[in-house]
PDB file of C-alpha atoms in Angstrom:
ATOM      1  CA  MET A   1     116.660  21.260  31.375  1.00 69.00           C
ATOM      2  CA  ARG A   2     116.629  17.415  31.568  1.00 87.00           C
ATOM      3  CA  SER A   3     113.712  15.436  32.841  1.00 94.00           C
ATOM      4  CA  GLN A   4     113.801  14.652  36.671  1.00 96.00           C
ATOM      5  CA  TRP A   5     113.952  10.948  35.462  1.00 97.00           C
ATOM      6  CA  GLN A   6     117.071  11.540  33.208  1.00 97.00           C
ATOM      7  CA  ASN A   7     118.741  13.328  36.510  1.00 97.00           C
ATOM      8  CA  LEU A   8     117.943  10.233  38.585  1.00 97.00           C
ATOM      9  CA  LEU A   9     119.778   8.198  36.220  1.00 98.00           C
ATOM     10  CA  GLU A  10     123.087  10.130  37.211  1.00 97.00           C
ATOM     11  CA  ASN A  11     123.244   7.756  40.430  1.00 98.00           C
ATOM     12  CA  LEU A  12     123.211   4.603  38.534  1.00 98.00           C
ATOM     13  CA  GLY A  13     126.106   2.164  39.621  1.00 98.00           C
ATOM     14  CA  ILE A  14     127.138   0.204  42.807  1.00 99.00           C
ATOM     15  CA  TRP A  15     128.404   2.469  45.659  1.00 99.00           C
ATOM     16  CA  ASP A  16     130.408   1.147  48.410  1.00 98.00           C
ATOM     17  CA  GLY A  17     130.491   3.338  51.541  1.00 98.00           C
ATOM     18  CA  SER A  18     128.879   3.466  55.279  1.00 98.00           C
ATOM     19  CA  PHE A  19     126.191   4.890  57.203  1.00 98.00           C
ATOM     20  CA  THR A  20     127.380   7.048  60.130  1.00 98.00           C
ATOM     21  CA  GLN A  21     124.776   7.701  62.682  1.00 98.00           C
ATOM     22  CA  LEU A  22     125.602  10.958  64.583  1.00 98.00           C
ATOM     23  CA  SER A  23     123.823  12.352  67.759  1.00 97.00           C
ATOM     24  CA  PRO A  24     122.140  15.906  67.482  1.00 97.00           C
ATOM     25  CA  LEU A  25     125.230  17.501  68.546  1.00 95.00           C
ATOM     26  CA  GLY A  26     127.579  15.598  65.767  1.00 96.00           C
ATOM     27  CA  ILE A  27     128.917  12.949  68.190  1.00 96.00           C
ATOM     28  CA  VAL A  28     129.496   9.582  66.042  1.00 96.00           C
ATOM     29  CA  GLU A  29     127.334   6.709  67.602  1.00 97.00           C
ATOM     30  CA  LYS A  30     127.540   4.072  64.854  1.00 96.00           C
ATOM     31  CA  ASP A  31     129.230   3.322  61.562  1.00 98.00           C
ATOM     32  CA  THR A  32     127.804   0.546  59.320  1.00 98.00           C
ATOM     33  CA  PRO A  33     129.474  -0.518  56.036  1.00 98.00           C
ATOM     34  CA  THR A  34     127.013  -0.474  53.037  1.00 98.00           C
ATOM     35  CA  VAL A  35     126.489  -1.386  49.628  1.00 99.00           C
ATOM     36  CA  VAL A  36     123.934   0.455  47.560  1.00 99.00           C
ATOM     37  CA  THR A  37     123.217  -0.509  43.864  1.00 98.00           C
ATOM     38  CA  PHE A  38     121.097   1.531  41.310  1.00 98.00           C
ATOM     39  CA  GLU A  39     120.269  -0.411  38.276  1.00 98.00           C
ATOM     40  CA  GLY A  40     118.641   0.832  35.263  1.00 98.00           C
ATOM     41  CA  ARG A  41     116.315  -1.851  33.465  1.00 98.00           C
ATOM     42  CA  ASP A  42     114.110  -1.901  30.416  1.00 97.00           C
ATOM     43  CA  ASN A  43     115.889   0.637  28.772  1.00 98.00           C
ATOM     44  CA  ASN A  44     116.410   2.773  31.826  1.00 98.00           C
ATOM     45  CA  GLN A  45     112.512   3.100  32.305  1.00 98.00           C
ATOM     46  CA  THR A  46     112.733   1.128  35.700  1.00 98.00           C
ATOM     47  CA  VAL A  47     115.423   1.768  38.247  1.00 98.00           C
ATOM     48  CA  TYR A  48     116.225  -1.131  40.496  1.00 98.00           C
ATOM     49  CA  GLN A  49     117.739  -0.341  43.960  1.00 98.00           C
ATOM     50  CA  THR A  50     119.251  -2.465  46.709  1.00 99.00           C
ATOM     51  CA  VAL A  51     120.643  -1.583  50.042  1.00 98.00           C
ATOM     52  CA  GLN A  52     122.972  -4.001  52.004  1.00 98.00           C
ATOM     53  CA  ARG A  53     124.344  -3.262  55.457  1.00 98.00           C
ATOM     54  CA  PHE A  54     126.930  -4.880  57.087  1.00 98.00           C
ATOM     55  CA  PRO A  55     126.990  -4.098  61.017  1.00 96.00           C
ATOM     56  CA  PRO A  56     130.135  -5.074  62.661  1.00 94.00           C
ATOM     57  CA  GLY A  57     129.897  -8.069  64.840  1.00 93.00           C
ATOM     58  CA  GLU A  58     126.249  -8.712  63.646  1.00 94.00           C
ATOM     59  CA  THR A  59     124.215 -10.752  61.134  1.00 96.00           C
ATOM     60  CA  PRO A  60     123.567  -8.635  58.065  1.00 95.00           C
ATOM     61  CA  PRO A  61     119.926  -7.723  58.008  1.00 96.00           C
ATOM     62  CA  PRO A  62     117.911  -8.788  54.744  1.00 97.00           C
ATOM     63  CA  ILE A  63     118.644  -6.840  51.580  1.00 98.00           C
ATOM     64  CA  LEU A  64     116.395  -3.747  51.084  1.00 98.00           C
ATOM     65  CA  GLU A  65     115.071  -3.869  47.579  1.00 98.00           C
ATOM     66  CA  LEU A  66     113.148  -0.985  45.909  1.00 97.00           C
ATOM     67  CA  GLU A  67     111.956  -0.288  42.382  1.00 97.00           C
ATOM     68  CA  TYR A  68     111.060   3.170  40.653  1.00 96.00           C
ATOM     69  CA  LYS A  69     108.834   3.437  37.706  1.00 96.00           C
ATOM     70  CA  SER A  70     108.216   7.240  38.409  1.00 96.00           C
ATOM     71  CA  LEU A  71     109.075   9.906  40.973  1.00 95.00           C
ATOM     72  CA  HIS A  72     106.938  11.604  43.671  1.00 91.00           C
ATOM     73  CA  ARG A  73     106.756  15.055  44.335  1.00 89.00           C
ATOM     74  CA  ASN A  74     108.606  15.256  47.547  1.00 94.00           C
ATOM     75  CA  LEU A  75     111.687  14.171  45.435  1.00 97.00           C
ATOM     76  CA  LEU A  76     113.515  16.521  43.125  1.00 98.00           C
ATOM     77  CA  PHE A  77     116.726  16.141  41.391  1.00 98.00           C
ATOM     78  CA  PHE A  78     119.249  18.731  39.678  1.00 97.00           C
ATOM     79  CA  ASP A  79     120.755  18.196  36.320  1.00 92.00           C
ATOM     80  CA  ASN A  80     123.991  16.425  37.558  1.00 93.00           C
ATOM     81  CA  GLY A  81     122.252  14.141  40.137  1.00 97.00           C
ATOM     82  CA  HIS A  82     122.151  16.034  43.202  1.00 98.00           C
ATOM     83  CA  PHE A  83     118.886  15.648  44.999  1.00 98.00           C
ATOM     84  CA  SER A  84     116.699  16.019  48.213  1.00 99.00           C
ATOM     85  CA  GLN A  85     113.506  13.806  49.424  1.00 98.00           C
ATOM     86  CA  GLY A  86     111.530  14.465  52.575  1.00 97.00           C
ATOM     87  CA  SER A  87     108.450  15.656  54.282  1.00 97.00           C
ATOM     88  CA  ALA A  88     106.060  18.003  52.508  1.00 96.00           C
ATOM     89  CA  HIS A  89     104.692  19.323  55.840  1.00 96.00           C
ATOM     90  CA  TYR A  90     106.540  20.102  59.087  1.00 96.00           C
ATOM     91  CA  ASN A  91     105.130  17.502  61.775  1.00 93.00           C
ATOM     92  CA  PRO A  92     105.434  19.001  65.416  1.00 93.00           C
ATOM     93  CA  VAL A  93     104.185  15.642  67.140  1.00 94.00           C
ATOM     94  CA  GLY A  94     105.876  13.087  65.126  1.00 96.00           C
ATOM     95  CA  THR A  95     108.817  12.355  62.648  1.00 97.00           C
ATOM     96  CA  PHE A  96     109.910  14.878  60.203  1.00 97.00           C
ATOM     97  CA  GLY A  97     112.960  15.257  58.189  1.00 98.00           C
ATOM     98  CA  GLY A  98     114.684  14.631  54.881  1.00 98.00           C
ATOM     99  CA  GLU A  99     117.384  13.032  52.551  1.00 99.00           C
ATOM    100  CA  PHE A 100     120.123  15.098  50.886  1.00 99.00           C
ATOM    101  CA  GLY A 101     122.466  13.796  48.218  1.00 99.00           C
ATOM    102  CA  PHE A 102     125.333  15.217  46.360  1.00 99.00           C
ATOM    103  CA  ILE A 103     127.378  13.253  43.484  1.00 98.00           C
ATOM    104  CA  HIS A 104     130.775  14.637  42.340  1.00 97.00           C
ATOM    105  CA  GLU A 105     133.878  12.646  40.618  1.00 94.00           C
ATOM    106  CA  GLN A 106     132.565   9.101  41.304  1.00 96.00           C
ATOM    107  CA  ARG A 107     131.914   9.978  44.856  1.00 98.00           C
ATOM    108  CA  ARG A 108     128.445  10.663  46.774  1.00 98.00           C
ATOM    109  CA  LEU A 109     127.807  12.381  49.833  1.00 99.00           C
ATOM    110  CA  ARG A 110     124.337  11.964  51.615  1.00 99.00           C
ATOM    111  CA  PHE A 111     122.694  12.996  54.865  1.00 99.00           C
ATOM    112  CA  VAL A 112     119.446  12.090  56.741  1.00 99.00           C
ATOM    113  CA  ILE A 113     118.109  14.713  58.939  1.00 99.00           C
ATOM    114  CA  LEU A 114     115.533  13.659  61.461  1.00 98.00           C
ATOM    115  CA  TYR A 115     113.326  15.299  64.064  1.00 98.00           C
ATOM    116  CA  GLN A 116     111.157  13.841  66.701  1.00 97.00           C
ATOM    117  CA  LYS A 117     108.370  16.008  68.065  1.00 96.00           C
ATOM    118  CA  GLY A 118     110.177  19.278  66.875  1.00 96.00           C
ATOM    119  CA  TYR A 119     113.603  18.518  68.270  1.00 97.00           C
ATOM    120  CA  LEU A 120     116.811  17.286  66.214  1.00 98.00           C
ATOM    121  CA  ASP A 121     116.868  13.629  66.717  1.00 98.00           C
ATOM    122  CA  ARG A 122     119.802  12.295  64.621  1.00 97.00           C
ATOM    123  CA  ILE A 123     121.883  12.766  61.517  1.00 98.00           C
ATOM    124  CA  THR A 124     123.054  10.034  59.182  1.00 99.00           C
ATOM    125  CA  LEU A 125     126.120  10.812  57.266  1.00 99.00           C
ATOM    126  CA  ILE A 126     126.478   8.553  54.044  1.00 99.00           C
ATOM    127  CA  ARG A 127     129.842   8.465  52.138  1.00 99.00           C
ATOM    128  CA  GLU A 128     130.123   6.499  49.196  1.00 99.00           C
ATOM    129  CA  LYS A 129     132.354   5.763  46.049  1.00 98.00           C
ATOM    130  CA  LEU A 130     131.767   4.037  42.850  1.00 98.00           C
ATOM    131  CA  ARG A 131     132.950   0.592  42.984  1.00 98.00           C
ATOM    132  CA  ASP A 132     136.467   0.008  41.298  1.00 97.00           C
ATOM    133  CA  THR A 133     137.416   3.894  41.484  1.00 96.00           C
ATOM    134  CA  THR A 134     139.863   5.539  43.752  1.00 93.00           C
ATOM    135  CA  VAL A 135     138.722   8.983  44.355  1.00 93.00           C
ATOM    136  CA  PRO A 136     139.773   9.584  47.769  1.00 94.00           C
ATOM    137  CA  GLU A 137     137.386  10.703  50.877  1.00 96.00           C
ATOM    138  CA  ARG A 138     137.940  14.380  51.755  1.00 97.00           C
ATOM    139  CA  PRO A 139     139.318  15.309  55.229  1.00 96.00           C
ATOM    140  CA  LEU A 140     137.070  16.495  58.219  1.00 97.00           C
ATOM    141  CA  LEU A 141     135.659  20.100  57.175  1.00 98.00           C
ATOM    142  CA  THR A 142     137.305  22.744  59.391  1.00 97.00           C
ATOM    143  CA  ILE A 143     136.137  26.320  59.824  1.00 96.00           C
ATOM    144  CA  ASP A 144     139.323  27.883  58.514  1.00 96.00           C
ATOM    145  CA  GLN A 145     138.534  26.257  55.021  1.00 98.00           C
ATOM    146  CA  LEU A 146     135.281  28.347  54.928  1.00 97.00           C
ATOM    147  CA  LEU A 147     136.744  31.626  55.816  1.00 98.00           C
ATOM    148  CA  GLY A 148     136.411  34.356  53.025  1.00 98.00           C
ATOM    149  CA  THR A 149     133.776  35.320  50.649  1.00 98.00           C
ATOM    150  CA  TRP A 150     131.987  32.885  48.378  1.00 98.00           C
ATOM    151  CA  GLU A 151     130.180  33.941  45.515  1.00 98.00           C
ATOM    152  CA  GLY A 152     127.500  31.759  43.967  1.00 95.00           C
ATOM    153  CA  GLU A 153     124.260  31.110  41.911  1.00 96.00           C
ATOM    154  CA  ALA A 154     121.150  29.328  43.716  1.00 96.00           C
ATOM    155  CA  ILE A 155     118.908  27.368  41.509  1.00 97.00           C
ATOM    156  CA  ALA A 156     115.559  26.754  43.229  1.00 97.00           C
ATOM    157  CA  LEU A 157     113.083  24.015  42.100  1.00 97.00           C
ATOM    158  CA  TYR A 158     109.435  23.749  43.166  1.00 97.00           C
ATOM    159  CA  PRO A 159     107.333  20.807  44.027  1.00 95.00           C
ATOM    160  CA  ASP A 160     104.534  21.735  41.679  1.00 93.00           C
ATOM    161  CA  LEU A 161     107.383  21.712  38.863  1.00 89.00           C
ATOM    162  CA  ARG A 162     107.179  25.314  37.893  1.00 94.00           C
ATOM    163  CA  PRO A 163     110.125  26.805  36.036  1.00 95.00           C
ATOM    164  CA  PRO A 164     113.180  27.040  38.179  1.00 96.00           C
ATOM    165  CA  ASN A 165     114.302  30.233  39.681  1.00 96.00           C
ATOM    166  CA  TYR A 166     117.906  31.506  39.722  1.00 96.00           C
ATOM    167  CA  THR A 167     119.405  34.012  42.200  1.00 96.00           C
ATOM    168  CA  ARG A 168     122.738  35.286  42.985  1.00 96.00           C
ATOM    169  CA  SER A 169     124.288  34.731  46.427  1.00 94.00           C
ATOM    170  CA  THR A 170     127.244  36.055  48.567  1.00 96.00           C
ATOM    171  CA  LEU A 171     128.327  34.514  51.778  1.00 95.00           C
ATOM    172  CA  SER A 172     130.962  35.927  53.923  1.00 97.00           C
ATOM    173  CA  ILE A 173     132.825  34.075  56.674  1.00 96.00           C
ATOM    174  CA  SER A 174     135.380  35.686  59.066  1.00 97.00           C
ATOM    175  CA  ARG A 175     137.179  34.525  62.348  1.00 96.00           C
ATOM    176  CA  GLU A 176     138.746  36.472  65.262  1.00 94.00           C
ATOM    177  CA  GLY A 177     139.887  34.002  67.729  1.00 92.00           C
ATOM    178  CA  ASN A 178     137.111  31.585  68.436  1.00 90.00           C
ATOM    179  CA  GLN A 179     134.248  34.233  67.380  1.00 93.00           C
ATOM    180  CA  ILE A 180     132.813  33.538  63.775  1.00 95.00           C
ATOM    181  CA  THR A 181     131.079  36.185  61.840  1.00 93.00           C
ATOM    182  CA  GLN A 182     128.919  35.206  58.618  1.00 92.00           C
ATOM    183  CA  THR A 183     127.049  37.612  56.296  1.00 92.00           C
ATOM    184  CA  LEU A 184     124.723  36.185  53.801  1.00 90.00           C
ATOM    185  CA  LYS A 185     123.196  37.939  50.689  1.00 90.00           C
ATOM    186  CA  SER A 186     120.803  36.206  48.438  1.00 84.00           C
ATOM    187  CA  GLY A 187     118.229  38.276  46.420  1.00 77.00           C
ATOM    188  CA  ASP A 188     116.396  40.519  48.852  1.00 72.00           C
ATOM    189  CA  ILE A 189     117.473  38.537  51.707  1.00 76.00           C
ATOM    190  CA  SER A 190     120.498  39.674  54.008  1.00 79.00           C
ATOM    191  CA  LEU A 191     121.428  38.184  57.283  1.00 84.00           C
ATOM    192  CA  ASN A 192     124.389  38.888  59.583  1.00 86.00           C
ATOM    193  CA  SER A 193     125.312  36.585  62.789  1.00 88.00           C
ATOM    194  CA  THR A 194     128.042  35.908  64.973  1.00 90.00           C
ATOM    195  CA  THR A 195     128.594  32.974  67.271  1.00 92.00           C
ATOM    196  CA  THR A 196     131.527  31.074  68.924  1.00 90.00           C
ATOM    197  CA  LEU A 197     133.243  28.280  67.767  1.00 92.00           C
ATOM    198  CA  ASP A 198     132.800  25.003  69.912  1.00 93.00           C
ATOM    199  CA  GLY A 199     134.993  22.195  68.392  1.00 93.00           C
ATOM    200  CA  SER A 200     133.359  21.226  65.148  1.00 96.00           C
ATOM    201  CA  ARG A 201     130.143  23.029  65.965  1.00 96.00           C
ATOM    202  CA  LEU A 202     128.576  26.411  65.578  1.00 95.00           C
ATOM    203  CA  GLU A 203     125.246  27.959  66.796  1.00 92.00           C
ATOM    204  CA  PHE A 204     124.023  30.916  65.000  1.00 86.00           C
ATOM    205  CA  THR A 205     120.987  33.086  66.392  1.00 77.00           C
ATOM    206  CA  GLY A 206     120.560  35.759  63.673  1.00 65.00           C
ATOM    207  CA  GLY A 207     117.887  34.439  61.586  1.00 66.00           C
ATOM    208  CA  SER A 208     114.130  33.701  61.975  1.00 70.00           C
ATOM    209  CA  GLN A 209     115.151  30.893  64.672  1.00 81.00           C
ATOM    210  CA  PRO A 210     118.545  29.429  65.807  1.00 87.00           C
ATOM    211  CA  VAL A 211     120.560  27.134  63.941  1.00 92.00           C
ATOM    212  CA  GLN A 212     123.334  24.615  64.403  1.00 95.00           C
ATOM    213  CA  VAL A 213     126.228  24.202  62.145  1.00 97.00           C
ATOM    214  CA  LEU A 214     128.030  20.800  62.078  1.00 98.00           C
ATOM    215  CA  LEU A 215     131.348  20.561  60.496  1.00 98.00           C
ATOM    216  CA  LEU A 216     131.518  16.972  59.424  1.00 98.00           C
ATOM    217  CA  PRO A 217     133.900  14.452  57.684  1.00 98.00           C
ATOM    218  CA  ASP A 218     134.638  14.378  53.796  1.00 98.00           C
ATOM    219  CA  GLY A 219     134.189  18.031  53.791  1.00 98.00           C
ATOM    220  CA  GLY A 220     130.227  17.962  54.858  1.00 99.00           C
ATOM    221  CA  SER A 221     128.451  20.247  57.087  1.00 98.00           C
ATOM    222  CA  THR A 222     124.786  20.524  58.233  1.00 98.00           C
ATOM    223  CA  THR A 223     122.862  23.602  59.121  1.00 96.00           C
ATOM    224  CA  THR A 224     119.673  23.099  60.770  1.00 97.00           C
ATOM    225  CA  PRO A 225     117.608  24.148  63.857  1.00 95.00           C
ATOM    226  CA  ILE A 226     117.955  22.317  67.147  1.00 93.00           C
ATOM    227  CA  LYS A 227     114.141  22.846  67.860  1.00 95.00           C
ATOM    228  CA  VAL A 228     111.786  24.073  64.972  1.00 95.00           C
ATOM    229  CA  GLU A 229     109.819  26.700  66.342  1.00 90.00           C
ATOM    230  CA  SER A 230     106.242  26.848  65.486  1.00 88.00           C
ATOM    231  CA  ARG A 231     104.804  29.397  62.895  1.00 92.00           C
ATOM    232  CA  LYS A 232     108.140  30.439  61.837  1.00 93.00           C
ATOM    233  CA  PRO A 233     109.740  29.479  58.348  1.00 93.00           C
ATOM    234  CA  PHE A 234     112.794  27.496  58.498  1.00 94.00           C
ATOM    235  CA  PHE A 235     115.084  25.511  56.387  1.00 95.00           C
ATOM    236  CA  LEU A 236     117.269  22.265  56.502  1.00 97.00           C
ATOM    237  CA  GLU A 237     120.678  22.805  54.763  1.00 97.00           C
ATOM    238  CA  VAL A 238     123.729  20.636  53.853  1.00 99.00           C
ATOM    239  CA  GLY A 239     127.005  21.370  52.320  1.00 99.00           C
ATOM    240  CA  TRP A 240     129.988  19.907  50.576  1.00 99.00           C
ATOM    241  CA  LEU A 241     133.419  21.416  50.170  1.00 99.00           C
ATOM    242  CA  ILE A 242     134.626  19.668  46.818  1.00 98.00           C
ATOM    243  CA  SER A 243     137.803  21.741  46.391  1.00 97.00           C
ATOM    244  CA  PRO A 244     139.342  24.567  48.295  1.00 97.00           C
ATOM    245  CA  THR A 245     137.657  26.966  46.386  1.00 98.00           C
ATOM    246  CA  GLU A 246     134.268  25.142  45.315  1.00 98.00           C
ATOM    247  CA  ARG A 247     131.412  24.228  47.467  1.00 98.00           C
ATOM    248  CA  LEU A 248     127.873  22.874  47.120  1.00 99.00           C
ATOM    249  CA  ARG A 249     124.987  23.555  49.220  1.00 98.00           C
ATOM    250  CA  LEU A 250     121.332  21.877  49.127  1.00 98.00           C
ATOM    251  CA  ILE A 251     118.493  23.830  50.924  1.00 97.00           C
ATOM    252  CA  ARG A 252     114.980  22.653  51.986  1.00 98.00           C
ATOM    253  CA  SER A 253     112.893  25.676  52.658  1.00 96.00           C
ATOM    254  CA  TYR A 254     109.645  25.714  54.628  1.00 96.00           C
ATOM    255  CA  ASP A 255     107.056  28.335  55.197  1.00 96.00           C
ATOM    256  CA  ALA A 256     105.665  29.741  58.823  1.00 95.00           C
ATOM    257  CA  GLN A 257     102.954  27.261  57.938  1.00 96.00           C
ATOM    258  CA  GLY A 258     105.553  24.187  57.789  1.00 96.00           C
ATOM    259  CA  ALA A 259     104.834  23.764  54.226  1.00 97.00           C
ATOM    260  CA  TRP A 260     107.784  22.692  52.012  1.00 98.00           C
ATOM    261  CA  GLN A 261     108.320  25.837  49.331  1.00 97.00           C
ATOM    262  CA  ARG A 262     111.184  24.738  47.510  1.00 97.00           C
ATOM    263  CA  LEU A 263     114.804  22.861  47.076  1.00 98.00           C
ATOM    264  CA  SER A 264     117.748  25.373  46.181  1.00 97.00           C
ATOM    265  CA  LEU A 265     121.277  23.980  45.032  1.00 98.00           C
ATOM    266  CA  VAL A 266     123.837  26.694  45.759  1.00 97.00           C
ATOM    267  CA  ARG A 267     127.277  26.277  43.766  1.00 98.00           C
ATOM    268  CA  GLU A 268     129.715  28.770  45.121  1.00 98.00           C
ATOM    269  CA  ARG A 269     133.378  29.676  44.570  1.00 98.00           C
ATOM    270  CA  LYS A 270     135.750  31.353  46.856  1.00 98.00           C
ATOM    271  CA  THR A 271     136.756  34.785  45.418  1.00 94.00           C
TER     272      THR A 271
END
């Protein structure tokens, strides 16, 4: 495998896009055009990042400037530039969350998921494309696009940088009216749950704690607890449908003590 630093370099470029702030139930509250740049310096030994926001009708805030010479353990990258960074431990009395990013065909799709005192507080959806490219944004994800059986491989990376772990996964989603059933098999795990579709939102109760699924623009999705229950394992997941038969998912998994265990990338195809 390539180094984490080499994987970061997949994100170099000028990315034009927007930060869309969503309520915990997925309602759009604010949309802000943005320009994010990643520039390699000193033969790519340093990465310089800027973030410019252009709030409609407001004076733009100062440009945020960041410089990277190394990467901390809360941030992990996969070979093609997909990544996640976030809290190493769950905080039930303060702020907790993470950022997730996909990159595919000159586009990036990122998510920031934040909790306050254990409750989902807000989600930011970030849609971006490389400057001077014309790859179109994907439409709003619908449940019908996800129906069927998805076969995939999950790659798990660990904060202590031990060798990655590979497992096969199968996800089946079916619909009868507004009733949605999903079955997940991955390694020794087998989960089956049923819920009712509510617009672009679903809530499943079959796991260790209830999770909400939001179907979002650009083929995106989030799967998260609305409230994190103490002393129970949980996960934060985002997805991106990159073609009618290809989907990517990133999953940050936490144990019952609230410690971050691993970051998984699932690449799956509809069979």
